[in-house]
CSV table of C-alpha atoms in Angstrom, one decimal:
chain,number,residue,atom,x,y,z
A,20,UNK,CA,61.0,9.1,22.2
A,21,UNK,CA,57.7,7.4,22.6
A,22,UNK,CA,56.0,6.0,19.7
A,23,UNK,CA,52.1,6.0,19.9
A,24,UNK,CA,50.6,3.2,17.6
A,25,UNK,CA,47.8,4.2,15.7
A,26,UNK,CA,44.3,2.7,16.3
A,27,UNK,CA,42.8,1.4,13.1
A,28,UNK,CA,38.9,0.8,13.4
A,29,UNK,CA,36.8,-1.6,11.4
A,30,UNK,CA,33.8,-0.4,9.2
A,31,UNK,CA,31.4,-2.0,11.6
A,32,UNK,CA,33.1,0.2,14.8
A,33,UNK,CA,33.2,3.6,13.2
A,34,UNK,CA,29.2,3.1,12.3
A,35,UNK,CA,28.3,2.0,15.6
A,36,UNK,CA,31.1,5.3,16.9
A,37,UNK,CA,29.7,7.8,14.3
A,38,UNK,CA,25.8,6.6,15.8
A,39,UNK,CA,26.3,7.9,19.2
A,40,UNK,CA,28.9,10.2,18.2
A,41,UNK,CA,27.8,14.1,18.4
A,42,UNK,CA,29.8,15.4,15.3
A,43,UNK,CA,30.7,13.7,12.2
A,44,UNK,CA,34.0,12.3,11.2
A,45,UNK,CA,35.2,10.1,8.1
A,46,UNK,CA,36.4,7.1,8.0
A,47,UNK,CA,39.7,6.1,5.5
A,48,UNK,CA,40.9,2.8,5.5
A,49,UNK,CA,40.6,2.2,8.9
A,50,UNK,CA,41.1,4.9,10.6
A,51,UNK,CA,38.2,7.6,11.5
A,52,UNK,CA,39.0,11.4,10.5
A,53,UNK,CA,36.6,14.3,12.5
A,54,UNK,CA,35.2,16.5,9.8
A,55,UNK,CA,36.0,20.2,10.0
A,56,UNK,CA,33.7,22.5,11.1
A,57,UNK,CA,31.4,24.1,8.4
A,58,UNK,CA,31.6,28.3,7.1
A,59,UNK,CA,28.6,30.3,6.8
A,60,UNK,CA,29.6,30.4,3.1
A,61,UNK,CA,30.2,26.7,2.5
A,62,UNK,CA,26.8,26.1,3.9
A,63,UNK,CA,24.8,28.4,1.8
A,64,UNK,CA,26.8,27.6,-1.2
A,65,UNK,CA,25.5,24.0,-0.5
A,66,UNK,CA,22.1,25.0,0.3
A,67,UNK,CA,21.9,27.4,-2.5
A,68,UNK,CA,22.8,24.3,-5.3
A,69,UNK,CA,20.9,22.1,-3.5
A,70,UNK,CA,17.2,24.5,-3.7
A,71,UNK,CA,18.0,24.7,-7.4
A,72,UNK,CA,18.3,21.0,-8.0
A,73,UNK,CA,15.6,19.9,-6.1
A,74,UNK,CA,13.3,22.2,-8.1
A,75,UNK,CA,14.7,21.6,-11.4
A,76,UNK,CA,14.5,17.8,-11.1
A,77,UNK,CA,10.9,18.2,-9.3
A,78,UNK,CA,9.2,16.3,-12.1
A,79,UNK,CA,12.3,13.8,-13.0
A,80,UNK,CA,13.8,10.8,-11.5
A,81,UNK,CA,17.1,12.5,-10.4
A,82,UNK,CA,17.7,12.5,-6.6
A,83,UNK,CA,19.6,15.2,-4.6
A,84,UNK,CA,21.2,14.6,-1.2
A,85,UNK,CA,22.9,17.2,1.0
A,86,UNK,CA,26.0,16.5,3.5
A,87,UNK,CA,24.3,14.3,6.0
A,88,UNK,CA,23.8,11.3,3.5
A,89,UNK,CA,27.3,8.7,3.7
A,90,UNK,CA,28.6,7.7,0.8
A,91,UNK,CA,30.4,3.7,1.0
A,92,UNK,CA,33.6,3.6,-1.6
A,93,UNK,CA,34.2,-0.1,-1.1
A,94,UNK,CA,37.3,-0.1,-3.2
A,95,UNK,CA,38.9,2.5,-1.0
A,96,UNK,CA,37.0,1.3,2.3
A,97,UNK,CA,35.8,4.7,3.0
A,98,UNK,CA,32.7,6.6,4.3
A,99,UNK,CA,32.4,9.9,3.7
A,100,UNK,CA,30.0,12.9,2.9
A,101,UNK,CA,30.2,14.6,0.5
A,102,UNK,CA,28.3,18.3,0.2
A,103,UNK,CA,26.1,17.6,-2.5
A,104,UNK,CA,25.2,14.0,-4.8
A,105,UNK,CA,22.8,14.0,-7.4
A,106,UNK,CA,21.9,10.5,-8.6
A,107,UNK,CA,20.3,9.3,-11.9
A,108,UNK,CA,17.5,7.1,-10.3
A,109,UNK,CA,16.7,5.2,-7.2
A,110,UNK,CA,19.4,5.4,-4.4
A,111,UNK,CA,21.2,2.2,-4.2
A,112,UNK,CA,21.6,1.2,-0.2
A,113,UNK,CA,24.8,-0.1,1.2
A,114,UNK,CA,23.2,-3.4,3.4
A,115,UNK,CA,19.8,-2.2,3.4
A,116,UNK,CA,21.0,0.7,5.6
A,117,UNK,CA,19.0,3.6,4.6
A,118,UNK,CA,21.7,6.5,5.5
A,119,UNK,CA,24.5,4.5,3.5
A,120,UNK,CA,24.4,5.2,-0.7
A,121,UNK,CA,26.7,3.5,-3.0
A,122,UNK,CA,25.5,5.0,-6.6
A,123,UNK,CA,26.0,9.0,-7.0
A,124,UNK,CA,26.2,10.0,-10.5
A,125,UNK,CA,27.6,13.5,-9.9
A,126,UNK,CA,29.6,14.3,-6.8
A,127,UNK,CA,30.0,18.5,-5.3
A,128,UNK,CA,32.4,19.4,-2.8
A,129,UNK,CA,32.8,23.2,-1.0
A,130,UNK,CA,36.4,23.7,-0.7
A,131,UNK,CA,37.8,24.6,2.8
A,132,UNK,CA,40.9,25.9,3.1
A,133,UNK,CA,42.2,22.7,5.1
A,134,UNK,CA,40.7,20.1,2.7
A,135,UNK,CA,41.2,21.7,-0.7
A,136,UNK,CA,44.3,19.5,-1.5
A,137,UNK,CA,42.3,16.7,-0.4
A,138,UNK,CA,39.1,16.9,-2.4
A,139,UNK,CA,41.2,17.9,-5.3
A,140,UNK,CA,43.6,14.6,-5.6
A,141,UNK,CA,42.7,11.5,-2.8
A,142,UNK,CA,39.1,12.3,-2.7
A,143,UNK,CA,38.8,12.5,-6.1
A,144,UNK,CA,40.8,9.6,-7.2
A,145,UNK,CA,38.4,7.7,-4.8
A,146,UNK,CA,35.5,8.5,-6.2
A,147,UNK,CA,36.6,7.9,-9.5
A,148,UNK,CA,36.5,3.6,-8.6
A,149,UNK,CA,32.6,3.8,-8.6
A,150,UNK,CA,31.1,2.8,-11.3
A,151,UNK,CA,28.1,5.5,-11.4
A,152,UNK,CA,30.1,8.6,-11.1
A,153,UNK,CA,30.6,10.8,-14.2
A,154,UNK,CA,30.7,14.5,-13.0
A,155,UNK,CA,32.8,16.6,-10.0
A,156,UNK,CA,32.0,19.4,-8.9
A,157,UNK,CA,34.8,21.7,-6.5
A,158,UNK,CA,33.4,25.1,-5.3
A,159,UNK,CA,35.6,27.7,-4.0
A,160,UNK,CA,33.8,29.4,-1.1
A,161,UNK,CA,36.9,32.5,-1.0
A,162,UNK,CA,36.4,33.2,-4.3
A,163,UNK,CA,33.7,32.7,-7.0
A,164,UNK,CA,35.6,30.0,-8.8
A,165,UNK,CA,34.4,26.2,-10.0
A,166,UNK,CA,36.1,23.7,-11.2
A,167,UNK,CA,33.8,21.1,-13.4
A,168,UNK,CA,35.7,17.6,-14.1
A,169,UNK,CA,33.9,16.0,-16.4
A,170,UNK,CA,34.2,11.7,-17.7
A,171,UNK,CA,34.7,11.7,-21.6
A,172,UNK,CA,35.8,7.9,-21.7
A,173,UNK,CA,37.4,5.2,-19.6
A,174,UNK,CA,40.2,6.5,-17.1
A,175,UNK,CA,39.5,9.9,-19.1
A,176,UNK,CA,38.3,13.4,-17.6
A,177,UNK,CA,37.5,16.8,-18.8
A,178,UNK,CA,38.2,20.1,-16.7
A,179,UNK,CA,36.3,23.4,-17.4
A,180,UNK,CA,36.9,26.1,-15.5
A,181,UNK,CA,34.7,29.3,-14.1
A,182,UNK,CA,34.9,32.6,-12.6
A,183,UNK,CA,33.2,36.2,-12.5
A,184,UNK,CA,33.3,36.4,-16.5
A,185,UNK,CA,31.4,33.1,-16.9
A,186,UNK,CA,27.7,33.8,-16.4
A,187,UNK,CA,26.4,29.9,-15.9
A,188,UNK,CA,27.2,26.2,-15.0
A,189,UNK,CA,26.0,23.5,-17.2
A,190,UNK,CA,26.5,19.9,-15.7
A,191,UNK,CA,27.4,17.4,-18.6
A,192,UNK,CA,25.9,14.3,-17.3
A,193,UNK,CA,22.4,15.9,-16.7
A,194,UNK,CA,19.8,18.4,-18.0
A,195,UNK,CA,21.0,21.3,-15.3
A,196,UNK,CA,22.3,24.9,-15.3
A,197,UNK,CA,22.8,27.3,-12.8
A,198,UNK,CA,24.2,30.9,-13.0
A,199,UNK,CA,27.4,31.9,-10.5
A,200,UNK,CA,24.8,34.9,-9.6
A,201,UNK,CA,22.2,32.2,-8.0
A,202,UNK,CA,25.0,29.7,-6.8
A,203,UNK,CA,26.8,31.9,-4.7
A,204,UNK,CA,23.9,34.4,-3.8
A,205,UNK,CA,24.2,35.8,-0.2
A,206,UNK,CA,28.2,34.4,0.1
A,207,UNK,CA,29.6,37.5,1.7
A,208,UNK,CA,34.0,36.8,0.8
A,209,UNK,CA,36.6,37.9,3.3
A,210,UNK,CA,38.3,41.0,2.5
A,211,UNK,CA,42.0,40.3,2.9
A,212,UNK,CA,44.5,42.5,4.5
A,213,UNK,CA,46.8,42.7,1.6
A,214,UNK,CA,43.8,44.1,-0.4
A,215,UNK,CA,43.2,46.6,2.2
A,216,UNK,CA,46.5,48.1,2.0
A,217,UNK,CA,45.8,48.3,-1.8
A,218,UNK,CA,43.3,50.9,-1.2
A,219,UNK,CA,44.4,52.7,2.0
C-alpha cells in the first residue's frame, strides 16, 4: 500500500497561498486546513451579534471583527478566523500586517456540524494560551443554544449555559447583553424527519 507523506507548510507559505488563494483555509501547525463552507444561519447569527456590538460599543474603545480578520496563536503556530472577536482597545498587529491580530479579549464561534468537536476542545484549548482572552462564546446554529465559558482565575473557566427559557446573554468580561430573540432573529432551523413522523 502506498503511503502519501504529508506536506507541512511554513507560516510564511500559507500567507503568501491563502493571498492568492480564492477560499480561505486554516493553518495548524504546519499544515493548511480549507474552511467549510458557511450556512445561511451561521452567517446571520454572526451578522446579527456583530450589528449589536458595533452599536453598543459605538461610543467605547472596544473593537469588533467579523470572520475575515486572522487571528496568530503563536504558541500553537496557528492562523485561524474565528466568527466574531471583540477586543478591549487598539488591535494589536502580528508584524505590522494589518489583517493579522494577536490580542482578542472575547472569542465567538457558530458551530457547524463538522467543527463542533473542534471548536469545543482543540480550538479552545488554543486560544486559551493568549494572554488577552477571557470570554468564549459557542453558538448552536440547529438549535437556539449557547454555551458562555467564562475565566474566573488562572487555568480556571466558568460555563453557563442558555436555551429557549433564558431570555438574554450577558458577556462577563464587558458591558454587553443581547437577548436570544435578537441573536438568532431571522435563523429559520431544519425541521428533522424524526420530528415529522412525531406529528404525522
Amino acid at each position: 500500500m502506498q503511503v502519501t507523506q504529508q506536506r507541512y507548510y511554513t507560516p510564511e507559505e500559507y500567507l503568501a497561498l491563502e493571498e492568492a488563494a480564492e477560499y480561505k483555509s486554516e493553518y495548524i501547525d504546519g499544515q493548511i486546513i480549507p474552511m467549510a463552507d458557511g450556512t445561511i444561519n451561521h452567517n446571520q447569527i454572526a451578522l446579527n451579534l456583530s450589528t449589536e456590538l458595533n452599536f453598543a460599543f459605538k461610543k467605547q474603545s472596544y473593537r469588533v471583527y467579523m470572520g475575515d480578520v486572522r487571528l496568530w496563536i503563536p504558541q500553537k503556530s496557528i492562523y485561524t478566523y474565528p466568527d466574531v472577536m471583540i477586543l478591549a482597545d487598539e488591535p494589536e498587529f502580528f508584524n505590522n500586517r494589518q489583517d493579522i491580530i494577536l490580542n482578542p479579549q472575547v472569542i465567538v464561534e457558530v458551530l457547524s456540524k463538522s467543527t463542533k468537536g473542534y471548536d469545543r476542545e482543540n480550538k479552545f484549548e488554543s486560544y486559551r494560551t493568549i494572554s488577552t482572552f477571557q470570554e468564549y462564546l459557542l453558538i448552536d446554529q440547529t438549535r437556539i443554544h449557547v454555551e458562555q465559558f467564562s475565566k474566573t482565575g488562572k487555568k480556571q473557566w466558568s460555563l453557563r449555559e442558555y436555551d429557549e427559557e433564558d431570555e438574554a446573554i450577558a458577556l462577563a468580561t464587558v458591558p454587553f447583553e443581547i437577548s436570544l430573540q435578537d441573536l438568532y432573529n431571522k435563523v429559520q432551523f431544519e425541521v428533522l424527519e424524526s420530528d415529522i413522523d412525531k406529528y404525522s
